[in-house]
Short mmCIF file of N, CA, C and O in Angstrom, two decimals:
data_model
loop_
_atom_site.label_atom_id
_atom_site.label_comp_id
_atom_site.label_asym_id
_atom_site.label_seq_id
_atom_site.Cartn_x
_atom_site.Cartn_y
_atom_site.Cartn_z
N MET A 2 173.73 -45.06 -3.62
CA MET A 2 172.67 -45.92 -3.11
C MET A 2 173.29 -46.97 -2.19
O MET A 2 174.31 -47.58 -2.52
N VAL A 3 172.69 -47.16 -1.05
CA VAL A 3 173.14 -48.17 -0.08
C VAL A 3 171.98 -49.11 0.21
O VAL A 3 170.88 -48.66 0.51
N LEU A 4 172.24 -50.39 0.11
CA LEU A 4 171.25 -51.41 0.46
C LEU A 4 171.60 -51.97 1.83
O LEU A 4 172.76 -52.25 2.11
N ARG A 5 170.58 -52.14 2.66
CA ARG A 5 170.78 -52.73 3.99
C ARG A 5 169.70 -53.76 4.24
O ARG A 5 168.52 -53.48 4.04
N TYR A 6 170.12 -54.93 4.71
CA TYR A 6 169.18 -56.00 5.02
C TYR A 6 169.47 -56.50 6.43
O TYR A 6 170.61 -56.75 6.79
N ALA A 7 168.40 -56.65 7.21
CA ALA A 7 168.52 -57.13 8.59
C ALA A 7 167.20 -57.80 8.97
O ALA A 7 166.16 -57.56 8.35
N PRO A 8 167.22 -58.64 10.00
CA PRO A 8 165.97 -59.25 10.45
C PRO A 8 164.95 -58.18 10.85
O PRO A 8 165.32 -57.12 11.35
N LYS A 9 163.70 -58.49 10.62
CA LYS A 9 162.64 -57.56 10.98
C LYS A 9 162.60 -57.40 12.51
O LYS A 9 162.75 -58.39 13.25
N PRO A 10 162.42 -56.18 12.99
CA PRO A 10 162.41 -55.94 14.44
C PRO A 10 161.36 -56.79 15.18
O PRO A 10 161.62 -57.24 16.29
N LEU A 11 160.21 -57.03 14.56
CA LEU A 11 159.19 -57.84 15.22
C LEU A 11 159.67 -59.28 15.42
O LEU A 11 159.42 -59.88 16.47
N ALA A 12 160.39 -59.82 14.46
CA ALA A 12 160.94 -61.17 14.60
C ALA A 12 161.96 -61.24 15.72
O ALA A 12 162.00 -62.20 16.50
N VAL A 13 162.79 -60.20 15.83
CA VAL A 13 163.79 -60.15 16.91
C VAL A 13 163.09 -60.05 18.27
O VAL A 13 163.46 -60.73 19.22
N LEU A 14 162.08 -59.20 18.35
CA LEU A 14 161.31 -59.06 19.59
C LEU A 14 160.67 -60.38 19.98
O LEU A 14 160.72 -60.78 21.16
N CYS A 15 160.10 -61.09 19.03
CA CYS A 15 159.49 -62.40 19.32
C CYS A 15 160.52 -63.39 19.83
O CYS A 15 160.23 -64.19 20.73
N ALA A 16 161.73 -63.34 19.27
CA ALA A 16 162.79 -64.25 19.75
C ALA A 16 163.16 -63.93 21.19
O ALA A 16 163.37 -64.85 22.01
N TRP A 17 163.26 -62.63 21.54
CA TRP A 17 163.55 -62.26 22.93
C TRP A 17 162.44 -62.72 23.87
O TRP A 17 162.70 -63.26 24.95
N ILE A 18 161.19 -62.51 23.47
CA ILE A 18 160.06 -62.92 24.31
C ILE A 18 160.07 -64.44 24.50
O ILE A 18 159.88 -64.95 25.62
N ALA A 19 160.30 -65.17 23.41
CA ALA A 19 160.34 -66.64 23.51
C ALA A 19 161.49 -67.11 24.41
O ALA A 19 161.34 -68.06 25.18
N ALA A 20 162.64 -66.42 24.34
CA ALA A 20 163.77 -66.78 25.19
C ALA A 20 163.43 -66.55 26.66
O ALA A 20 163.77 -67.38 27.52
N VAL A 21 162.77 -65.45 26.96
CA VAL A 21 162.37 -65.17 28.35
C VAL A 21 161.35 -66.20 28.83
O VAL A 21 161.45 -66.70 29.96
N LEU A 22 160.38 -66.54 27.98
CA LEU A 22 159.40 -67.55 28.37
C LEU A 22 160.06 -68.91 28.60
O LEU A 22 159.71 -69.62 29.55
N ALA A 23 161.03 -69.26 27.77
CA ALA A 23 161.75 -70.53 27.96
C ALA A 23 162.56 -70.50 29.26
O ALA A 23 162.67 -71.51 29.96
N LEU A 24 163.11 -69.33 29.59
CA LEU A 24 163.85 -69.20 30.85
C LEU A 24 162.92 -69.38 32.04
O LEU A 24 163.26 -70.07 33.01
N ILE A 25 161.75 -68.79 31.98
CA ILE A 25 160.75 -68.97 33.06
C ILE A 25 160.38 -70.44 33.17
O ILE A 25 160.28 -70.98 34.29
N TRP A 26 160.20 -71.09 32.04
CA TRP A 26 159.88 -72.52 32.03
C TRP A 26 161.02 -73.31 32.69
O TRP A 26 160.78 -74.19 33.52
N ALA A 27 162.26 -72.98 32.37
CA ALA A 27 163.42 -73.70 32.94
C ALA A 27 163.50 -73.53 34.45
O ALA A 27 163.83 -74.48 35.17
N VAL A 28 163.18 -72.35 34.92
CA VAL A 28 163.26 -72.07 36.36
C VAL A 28 162.11 -72.74 37.12
O VAL A 28 162.30 -73.25 38.22
N ARG A 29 160.94 -72.77 36.52
CA ARG A 29 159.74 -73.22 37.24
C ARG A 29 159.44 -74.70 37.11
O ARG A 29 158.65 -75.23 37.90
N THR A 30 160.04 -75.40 36.16
CA THR A 30 159.69 -76.80 35.96
C THR A 30 160.39 -77.70 36.99
O THR A 30 161.50 -77.41 37.43
N ASP A 31 159.72 -78.79 37.32
CA ASP A 31 160.30 -79.80 38.21
C ASP A 31 160.79 -81.01 37.44
O ASP A 31 161.45 -81.87 38.00
N ASP A 32 160.47 -81.06 36.18
CA ASP A 32 160.85 -82.17 35.32
C ASP A 32 162.28 -81.99 34.81
O ASP A 32 162.57 -81.01 34.11
N PRO A 33 163.20 -82.90 35.14
CA PRO A 33 164.60 -82.74 34.70
C PRO A 33 164.76 -82.72 33.17
O PRO A 33 165.54 -81.94 32.63
N VAL A 34 164.02 -83.55 32.48
CA VAL A 34 164.10 -83.57 31.03
C VAL A 34 163.54 -82.28 30.45
O VAL A 34 164.11 -81.70 29.52
N GLY A 35 162.45 -81.81 31.01
CA GLY A 35 161.87 -80.54 30.58
C GLY A 35 162.81 -79.37 30.83
O GLY A 35 162.90 -78.44 30.01
N ARG A 36 163.54 -79.44 31.94
CA ARG A 36 164.50 -78.38 32.26
C ARG A 36 165.63 -78.34 31.22
O ARG A 36 166.03 -77.28 30.76
N VAL A 37 166.14 -79.51 30.84
CA VAL A 37 167.19 -79.57 29.82
C VAL A 37 166.66 -79.01 28.50
O VAL A 37 167.35 -78.23 27.82
N LEU A 38 165.46 -79.39 28.14
CA LEU A 38 164.85 -78.89 26.92
C LEU A 38 164.66 -77.37 26.98
O LEU A 38 164.96 -76.66 26.01
N ALA A 39 164.22 -76.87 28.11
CA ALA A 39 164.00 -75.44 28.27
C ALA A 39 165.32 -74.66 28.21
O ALA A 39 165.40 -73.60 27.59
N ILE A 40 166.35 -75.19 28.85
CA ILE A 40 167.66 -74.51 28.82
C ILE A 40 168.22 -74.50 27.40
O ILE A 40 168.80 -73.50 26.96
N THR A 41 168.01 -75.58 26.67
CA THR A 41 168.43 -75.62 25.26
C THR A 41 167.69 -74.56 24.46
O THR A 41 168.28 -73.85 23.64
N ALA A 42 166.39 -74.44 24.71
CA ALA A 42 165.59 -73.42 24.01
C ALA A 42 166.06 -72.02 24.37
O ALA A 42 166.14 -71.14 23.50
N VAL A 43 166.38 -71.78 25.64
CA VAL A 43 166.90 -70.47 26.06
C VAL A 43 168.19 -70.15 25.30
O VAL A 43 168.36 -69.03 24.80
N ALA A 44 169.08 -71.12 25.23
CA ALA A 44 170.36 -70.89 24.55
C ALA A 44 170.16 -70.59 23.07
O ALA A 44 170.70 -69.60 22.55
N LEU A 45 169.38 -71.40 22.39
CA LEU A 45 169.17 -71.20 20.95
C LEU A 45 168.43 -69.89 20.65
O LEU A 45 168.85 -69.11 19.79
N LEU A 46 167.35 -69.66 21.37
CA LEU A 46 166.58 -68.42 21.15
C LEU A 46 167.39 -67.19 21.55
O LEU A 46 167.30 -66.15 20.91
N GLY A 47 168.17 -67.33 22.60
CA GLY A 47 169.00 -66.21 23.03
C GLY A 47 170.04 -65.83 22.00
O GLY A 47 170.27 -64.65 21.72
N VAL A 48 170.68 -66.83 21.39
CA VAL A 48 171.67 -66.56 20.34
C VAL A 48 171.00 -65.91 19.14
O VAL A 48 171.50 -64.93 18.57
N LEU A 49 169.84 -66.43 18.74
CA LEU A 49 169.11 -65.83 17.61
C LEU A 49 168.71 -64.39 17.91
O LEU A 49 168.88 -63.50 17.07
N ALA A 50 168.19 -64.15 19.10
CA ALA A 50 167.76 -62.81 19.47
C ALA A 50 168.95 -61.86 19.58
O ALA A 50 168.88 -60.71 19.11
N LEU A 51 170.03 -62.32 20.18
CA LEU A 51 171.23 -61.48 20.30
C LEU A 51 171.80 -61.14 18.94
O LEU A 51 172.14 -59.98 18.66
N THR A 52 171.88 -62.12 18.06
CA THR A 52 172.39 -61.88 16.72
C THR A 52 171.49 -60.90 15.97
O THR A 52 171.98 -59.97 15.32
N GLY A 53 170.19 -61.07 16.07
CA GLY A 53 169.26 -60.17 15.40
C GLY A 53 169.30 -58.76 15.95
O GLY A 53 169.01 -57.80 15.23
N THR A 54 169.70 -58.60 17.21
CA THR A 54 169.78 -57.28 17.82
C THR A 54 171.11 -56.60 17.52
O THR A 54 171.15 -55.43 17.15
N VAL A 55 172.19 -57.33 17.65
CA VAL A 55 173.53 -56.75 17.55
C VAL A 55 174.00 -56.63 16.10
O VAL A 55 174.62 -55.63 15.72
N VAL A 56 173.73 -57.63 15.31
CA VAL A 56 174.26 -57.67 13.94
C VAL A 56 173.25 -57.00 13.00
O VAL A 56 172.42 -57.64 12.38
N ARG A 57 173.34 -55.68 12.94
CA ARG A 57 172.46 -54.90 12.07
C ARG A 57 173.32 -53.91 11.32
O ARG A 57 174.04 -53.17 11.95
N PRO A 58 173.31 -53.87 10.04
CA PRO A 58 172.59 -54.77 9.14
C PRO A 58 173.32 -56.10 8.98
O PRO A 58 174.53 -56.18 9.17
N ARG A 59 172.59 -57.11 8.62
CA ARG A 59 173.18 -58.44 8.41
C ARG A 59 173.92 -58.48 7.07
O ARG A 59 174.93 -59.12 6.93
N LEU A 60 173.37 -57.76 6.09
CA LEU A 60 174.00 -57.65 4.77
C LEU A 60 173.79 -56.22 4.29
O LEU A 60 172.69 -55.69 4.39
N ALA A 61 174.85 -55.61 3.80
CA ALA A 61 174.78 -54.25 3.27
C ALA A 61 175.66 -54.16 2.04
O ALA A 61 176.63 -54.92 1.90
N ALA A 62 175.30 -53.25 1.15
CA ALA A 62 176.10 -53.08 -0.06
C ALA A 62 175.94 -51.65 -0.56
O ALA A 62 174.89 -51.03 -0.36
N ASP A 63 177.00 -51.16 -1.16
CA ASP A 63 176.95 -49.89 -1.88
C ASP A 63 177.68 -50.10 -3.20
O ASP A 63 178.00 -51.23 -3.55
N VAL A 64 177.94 -49.03 -3.92
CA VAL A 64 178.57 -49.20 -5.24
C VAL A 64 179.99 -49.72 -5.13
O VAL A 64 180.53 -50.24 -6.11
N ASP A 65 180.63 -49.60 -3.98
CA ASP A 65 182.02 -50.02 -3.83
C ASP A 65 182.21 -51.41 -3.25
O ASP A 65 183.16 -52.10 -3.61
N GLU A 66 181.34 -51.81 -2.32
CA GLU A 66 181.60 -53.06 -1.61
C GLU A 66 180.35 -53.72 -1.08
O GLU A 66 179.28 -53.12 -1.02
N LEU A 67 180.56 -54.96 -0.65
CA LEU A 67 179.54 -55.78 -0.01
C LEU A 67 180.01 -55.99 1.43
O LEU A 67 181.18 -56.27 1.66
N ARG A 68 179.10 -55.85 2.41
CA ARG A 68 179.45 -56.04 3.81
C ARG A 68 178.51 -57.07 4.43
O ARG A 68 177.30 -56.98 4.27
N ALA A 69 179.09 -58.03 5.15
CA ALA A 69 178.32 -59.03 5.87
C ALA A 69 178.55 -58.83 7.36
O ALA A 69 179.68 -58.89 7.83
N GLY A 70 177.48 -58.57 8.09
CA GLY A 70 177.58 -58.38 9.52
C GLY A 70 177.67 -59.71 10.25
O GLY A 70 177.08 -60.70 9.84
N ARG A 71 178.44 -59.72 11.33
CA ARG A 71 178.57 -60.89 12.19
C ARG A 71 178.80 -60.42 13.61
O ARG A 71 179.01 -59.23 13.84
N LEU A 72 178.75 -61.32 14.55
CA LEU A 72 178.91 -60.93 15.96
C LEU A 72 180.29 -60.34 16.23
O LEU A 72 180.45 -59.50 17.10
N ARG A 73 181.30 -60.78 15.51
CA ARG A 73 182.66 -60.28 15.73
C ARG A 73 183.01 -59.13 14.77
O ARG A 73 184.18 -58.91 14.48
N GLY A 74 182.03 -58.41 14.29
CA GLY A 74 182.28 -57.29 13.40
C GLY A 74 181.98 -57.63 11.96
O GLY A 74 181.91 -58.80 11.58
N ALA A 75 181.83 -56.61 11.16
CA ALA A 75 181.47 -56.81 9.76
C ALA A 75 182.69 -57.17 8.92
O ALA A 75 183.80 -56.75 9.22
N ARG A 76 182.47 -57.95 7.88
CA ARG A 76 183.49 -58.27 6.88
C ARG A 76 183.13 -57.51 5.61
O ARG A 76 181.97 -57.39 5.27
N HIS A 77 184.15 -57.03 4.91
CA HIS A 77 183.95 -56.22 3.71
C HIS A 77 184.66 -56.89 2.53
O HIS A 77 185.78 -57.38 2.67
N TRP A 78 184.00 -56.86 1.37
CA TRP A 78 184.60 -57.33 0.14
C TRP A 78 184.26 -56.34 -0.98
O TRP A 78 183.09 -56.01 -1.16
N PRO A 79 185.24 -55.90 -1.76
CA PRO A 79 184.91 -55.10 -2.93
C PRO A 79 184.16 -55.97 -3.95
O PRO A 79 184.30 -57.20 -3.96
N TRP A 80 183.37 -55.33 -4.79
CA TRP A 80 182.57 -56.09 -5.75
C TRP A 80 183.42 -57.00 -6.64
O TRP A 80 182.96 -58.05 -7.07
N ARG A 81 184.65 -56.62 -6.91
CA ARG A 81 185.49 -57.46 -7.78
C ARG A 81 185.80 -58.81 -7.13
O ARG A 81 186.16 -59.77 -7.81
N ASP A 82 185.66 -58.90 -5.80
CA ASP A 82 185.92 -60.16 -5.09
C ASP A 82 184.66 -61.00 -4.89
O ASP A 82 184.72 -62.06 -4.28
N VAL A 83 183.52 -60.51 -5.38
CA VAL A 83 182.27 -61.29 -5.32
C VAL A 83 182.23 -62.17 -6.56
O VAL A 83 182.17 -61.68 -7.68
N ARG A 84 182.31 -63.47 -6.36
CA ARG A 84 182.40 -64.41 -7.48
C ARG A 84 181.04 -64.88 -7.98
O ARG A 84 180.85 -65.16 -9.15
N ARG A 85 180.09 -65.04 -7.07
CA ARG A 85 178.77 -65.56 -7.44
C ARG A 85 177.74 -65.01 -6.49
O ARG A 85 177.99 -64.87 -5.29
N LEU A 86 176.57 -64.70 -7.03
CA LEU A 86 175.45 -64.19 -6.24
C LEU A 86 174.20 -64.85 -6.81
O LEU A 86 173.76 -64.50 -7.89
N ASP A 87 173.69 -65.87 -6.12
CA ASP A 87 172.55 -66.65 -6.61
C ASP A 87 171.54 -66.92 -5.52
O ASP A 87 171.88 -66.97 -4.34
N VAL A 88 170.32 -67.15 -5.96
CA VAL A 88 169.28 -67.63 -5.06
C VAL A 88 169.14 -69.13 -5.30
O VAL A 88 168.94 -69.57 -6.43
N VAL A 89 169.31 -69.90 -4.24
CA VAL A 89 169.21 -71.35 -4.33
C VAL A 89 167.86 -71.76 -3.76
O VAL A 89 167.50 -71.40 -2.64
N ARG A 90 167.13 -72.51 -4.57
CA ARG A 90 165.80 -72.98 -4.17
C ARG A 90 165.86 -74.47 -3.86
O ARG A 90 166.44 -75.24 -4.63
N THR A 91 165.25 -74.85 -2.75
CA THR A 91 165.19 -76.26 -2.39
C THR A 91 163.77 -76.60 -1.95
O THR A 91 163.02 -75.72 -1.50
N ARG A 92 163.43 -77.86 -2.09
CA ARG A 92 162.12 -78.33 -1.63
C ARG A 92 162.37 -79.53 -0.72
O ARG A 92 162.90 -80.55 -1.15
N ARG A 93 162.01 -79.34 0.54
CA ARG A 93 162.17 -80.41 1.52
C ARG A 93 160.90 -80.52 2.33
O ARG A 93 160.36 -79.50 2.78
N LEU A 94 160.47 -81.74 2.53
CA LEU A 94 159.28 -82.02 3.33
C LEU A 94 158.09 -81.21 2.86
O LEU A 94 157.29 -80.70 3.65
N GLY A 95 157.97 -81.05 1.54
CA GLY A 95 156.84 -80.34 0.97
C GLY A 95 156.89 -78.84 1.11
O GLY A 95 155.92 -78.14 0.84
N ARG A 96 158.02 -78.31 1.51
CA ARG A 96 158.14 -76.87 1.72
C ARG A 96 159.24 -76.31 0.82
O ARG A 96 160.35 -76.83 0.79
N ASP A 97 158.91 -75.25 0.10
CA ASP A 97 159.90 -74.57 -0.73
C ASP A 97 160.65 -73.56 0.11
O ASP A 97 160.05 -72.85 0.93
N SER A 98 161.94 -73.51 -0.09
CA SER A 98 162.72 -72.48 0.61
C SER A 98 163.74 -71.90 -0.36
O SER A 98 164.18 -72.56 -1.30
N ARG A 99 164.09 -70.64 -0.10
CA ARG A 99 165.06 -69.94 -0.93
C ARG A 99 166.08 -69.29 -0.01
O ARG A 99 165.73 -68.72 1.02
N VAL A 100 167.34 -69.38 -0.40
CA VAL A 100 168.41 -68.70 0.32
C VAL A 100 169.28 -67.95 -0.68
O VAL A 100 169.42 -68.37 -1.83
N LEU A 101 169.82 -66.85 -0.24
CA LEU A 101 170.75 -66.08 -1.04
C LEU A 101 172.15 -66.57 -0.73
O LEU A 101 172.57 -66.56 0.44
N GLU A 102 172.86 -67.05 -1.75
CA GLU A 102 174.23 -67.52 -1.59
C GLU A 102 175.16 -66.57 -2.32
O GLU A 102 174.92 -66.23 -3.48
N ILE A 103 176.22 -66.15 -1.63
CA ILE A 103 177.20 -65.25 -2.21
C ILE A 103 178.58 -65.85 -1.98
O ILE A 103 178.97 -66.11 -0.84
N ASP A 104 179.30 -66.10 -3.07
CA ASP A 104 180.68 -66.57 -2.99
C ASP A 104 181.59 -65.35 -3.07
O ASP A 104 181.49 -64.56 -4.00
N VAL A 105 182.49 -65.23 -2.10
CA VAL A 105 183.45 -64.13 -2.08
C VAL A 105 184.85 -64.69 -1.85
O VAL A 105 185.01 -65.79 -1.32
N THR A 106 185.83 -63.90 -2.25
CA THR A 106 187.23 -64.31 -2.10
C THR A 106 188.00 -63.20 -1.40
O THR A 106 187.90 -62.03 -1.77
N ASP A 107 188.76 -63.56 -0.37
CA ASP A 107 189.62 -62.60 0.33
C ASP A 107 190.84 -62.29 -0.53
O ASP A 107 191.17 -63.07 -1.44
N PRO A 108 191.55 -61.21 -0.23
CA PRO A 108 192.77 -60.89 -0.99
C PRO A 108 193.81 -62.01 -0.97
O PRO A 108 194.58 -62.16 -1.91
N ASP A 109 193.83 -62.82 0.10
CA ASP A 109 194.80 -63.92 0.17
C ASP A 109 194.33 -65.18 -0.57
O ASP A 109 195.01 -66.19 -0.55
N GLY A 110 193.17 -65.11 -1.20
CA GLY A 110 192.65 -66.24 -1.97
C GLY A 110 191.69 -67.13 -1.21
O GLY A 110 191.13 -68.07 -1.79
N THR A 111 191.46 -66.87 0.07
CA THR A 111 190.52 -67.66 0.86
C THR A 111 189.11 -67.41 0.36
O THR A 111 188.68 -66.26 0.22
N GLU A 112 188.38 -68.49 0.11
CA GLU A 112 187.01 -68.38 -0.38
C GLU A 112 186.03 -68.53 0.77
O GLU A 112 186.27 -69.31 1.71
N HIS A 113 184.91 -67.80 0.68
CA HIS A 113 183.86 -67.87 1.69
C HIS A 113 182.52 -68.00 0.99
O HIS A 113 182.30 -67.40 -0.06
N LEU A 114 181.62 -68.77 1.58
CA LEU A 114 180.26 -68.87 1.10
C LEU A 114 179.37 -68.19 2.14
O LEU A 114 179.31 -68.63 3.30
N LEU A 115 178.72 -67.12 1.75
CA LEU A 115 177.80 -66.41 2.63
C LEU A 115 176.39 -66.87 2.29
O LEU A 115 175.99 -66.86 1.13
N VAL A 116 175.63 -67.28 3.30
CA VAL A 116 174.28 -67.78 3.09
C VAL A 116 173.32 -66.96 3.94
O VAL A 116 173.51 -66.83 5.15
N PHE A 117 172.29 -66.39 3.29
CA PHE A 117 171.32 -65.55 3.97
C PHE A 117 169.91 -66.06 3.69
O PHE A 117 169.54 -66.24 2.53
N THR A 118 169.16 -66.28 4.74
CA THR A 118 167.77 -66.70 4.60
C THR A 118 166.87 -65.46 4.61
O THR A 118 167.33 -64.34 4.84
N GLN A 119 165.60 -65.68 4.40
CA GLN A 119 164.64 -64.57 4.45
C GLN A 119 164.62 -63.97 5.85
O GLN A 119 164.47 -62.76 6.01
N LEU A 120 164.79 -64.78 6.87
CA LEU A 120 164.84 -64.28 8.24
C LEU A 120 166.06 -63.38 8.44
O LEU A 120 165.97 -62.34 9.09
N ASP A 121 167.21 -63.76 7.90
CA ASP A 121 168.42 -62.93 8.00
C ASP A 121 168.24 -61.58 7.33
O ASP A 121 168.71 -60.56 7.82
N LEU A 122 167.62 -61.61 6.16
CA LEU A 122 167.52 -60.40 5.35
C LEU A 122 166.33 -59.51 5.69
O LEU A 122 166.36 -58.31 5.43
N GLY A 123 165.28 -60.11 6.25
CA GLY A 123 164.06 -59.33 6.46
C GLY A 123 163.37 -59.01 5.15
O GLY A 123 162.53 -58.12 5.08
N ALA A 124 163.75 -59.72 4.09
CA ALA A 124 163.20 -59.51 2.76
C ALA A 124 163.32 -60.82 1.98
O ALA A 124 164.07 -61.72 2.38
N ASP A 125 162.62 -60.90 0.88
CA ASP A 125 162.69 -62.08 0.03
C ASP A 125 164.09 -62.15 -0.60
O ASP A 125 164.56 -61.17 -1.18
N PRO A 126 164.77 -63.29 -0.50
CA PRO A 126 166.10 -63.42 -1.10
C PRO A 126 166.12 -63.13 -2.60
O PRO A 126 167.11 -62.62 -3.12
N VAL A 127 165.04 -63.42 -3.31
CA VAL A 127 164.97 -63.14 -4.74
C VAL A 127 165.04 -61.64 -4.98
O VAL A 127 165.78 -61.16 -5.84
N ASP A 128 164.28 -60.87 -4.20
CA ASP A 128 164.29 -59.41 -4.34
C ASP A 128 165.65 -58.83 -3.94
O ASP A 128 166.16 -57.91 -4.59
N ALA A 129 166.23 -59.36 -2.87
CA ALA A 129 167.55 -58.88 -2.43
C ALA A 129 168.60 -59.16 -3.49
O ALA A 129 169.44 -58.29 -3.79
N ALA A 130 168.57 -60.35 -4.09
CA ALA A 130 169.54 -60.69 -5.12
C ALA A 130 169.41 -59.77 -6.33
O ALA A 130 170.41 -59.30 -6.88
N ALA A 131 168.18 -59.48 -6.72
CA ALA A 131 167.96 -58.59 -7.87
C ALA A 131 168.50 -57.19 -7.58
O ALA A 131 169.16 -56.58 -8.43
N ALA A 132 168.25 -56.69 -6.38
CA ALA A 132 168.74 -55.35 -6.02
C ALA A 132 170.27 -55.33 -5.95
O ALA A 132 170.90 -54.36 -6.39
N LEU A 133 170.87 -56.38 -5.41
CA LEU A 133 172.33 -56.45 -5.34
C LEU A 133 172.96 -56.55 -6.72
O LEU A 133 173.97 -55.90 -6.99
N ARG A 134 172.34 -57.33 -7.60
CA ARG A 134 172.86 -57.43 -8.98
C ARG A 134 172.79 -56.08 -9.68
O ARG A 134 173.71 -55.68 -10.39
N GLU A 135 171.68 -55.39 -9.50
CA GLU A 135 171.51 -54.07 -10.11
C GLU A 135 172.55 -53.09 -9.59
O GLU A 135 173.14 -52.32 -10.34
N LEU A 136 172.79 -53.14 -8.29
CA LEU A 136 173.79 -52.25 -7.69
C LEU A 136 175.19 -52.56 -8.21
O LEU A 136 175.94 -51.65 -8.57
N SER A 137 175.55 -53.83 -8.28
CA SER A 137 176.89 -54.18 -8.78
C SER A 137 177.02 -53.89 -10.27
O SER A 137 178.09 -53.51 -10.73
N ALA A 138 175.95 -54.06 -11.03
CA ALA A 138 176.00 -53.75 -12.46
C ALA A 138 176.13 -52.24 -12.68
O ALA A 138 176.82 -51.81 -13.61
N GLY A 139 175.51 -51.45 -11.85
CA GLY A 139 175.61 -50.01 -11.95
C GLY A 139 177.03 -49.52 -11.73
O GLY A 139 177.47 -48.52 -12.29
N ARG A 140 177.78 -50.24 -10.94
CA ARG A 140 179.18 -49.88 -10.68
C ARG A 140 180.04 -50.11 -11.92
O ARG A 140 180.97 -49.39 -12.19
N ARG A 141 179.70 -51.14 -12.69
CA ARG A 141 180.51 -51.50 -13.85
C ARG A 141 180.25 -50.62 -15.07
O ARG A 141 180.95 -50.70 -16.04
N ARG A 142 179.21 -49.80 -15.03
CA ARG A 142 178.88 -48.96 -16.19
C ARG A 142 179.88 -47.86 -16.40
O ARG A 142 180.56 -47.38 -15.60
#
């Protein structure tokens, strides 16, 4: 069994469309402050859209390892190097949010904290965590 999580294609498409619209705004506006704001929006939306397009899957796992996708290639960790897998819930400004946090350790002892939002996963972090726990537990049987 292989689990794969990535941003939903519709969300990525919306990011590309928003980046193009911000670029049109930057080119057509006469307001210098508006132009700076539009260029900032182009940069941010462009990075989000590019990441959502290129880094697929964002998180993947099978019975042997966990893989985290990034722009510079995927990183791999065997399940024995996964130290913690939790969903962290926070409430800010009246809004509840959940993120999947995974602590992993490299063979040289370097620790990493991987954080995935619902947008990163294209799924609820609670459901993803449950599926990942089940997969890792199945390996230990």
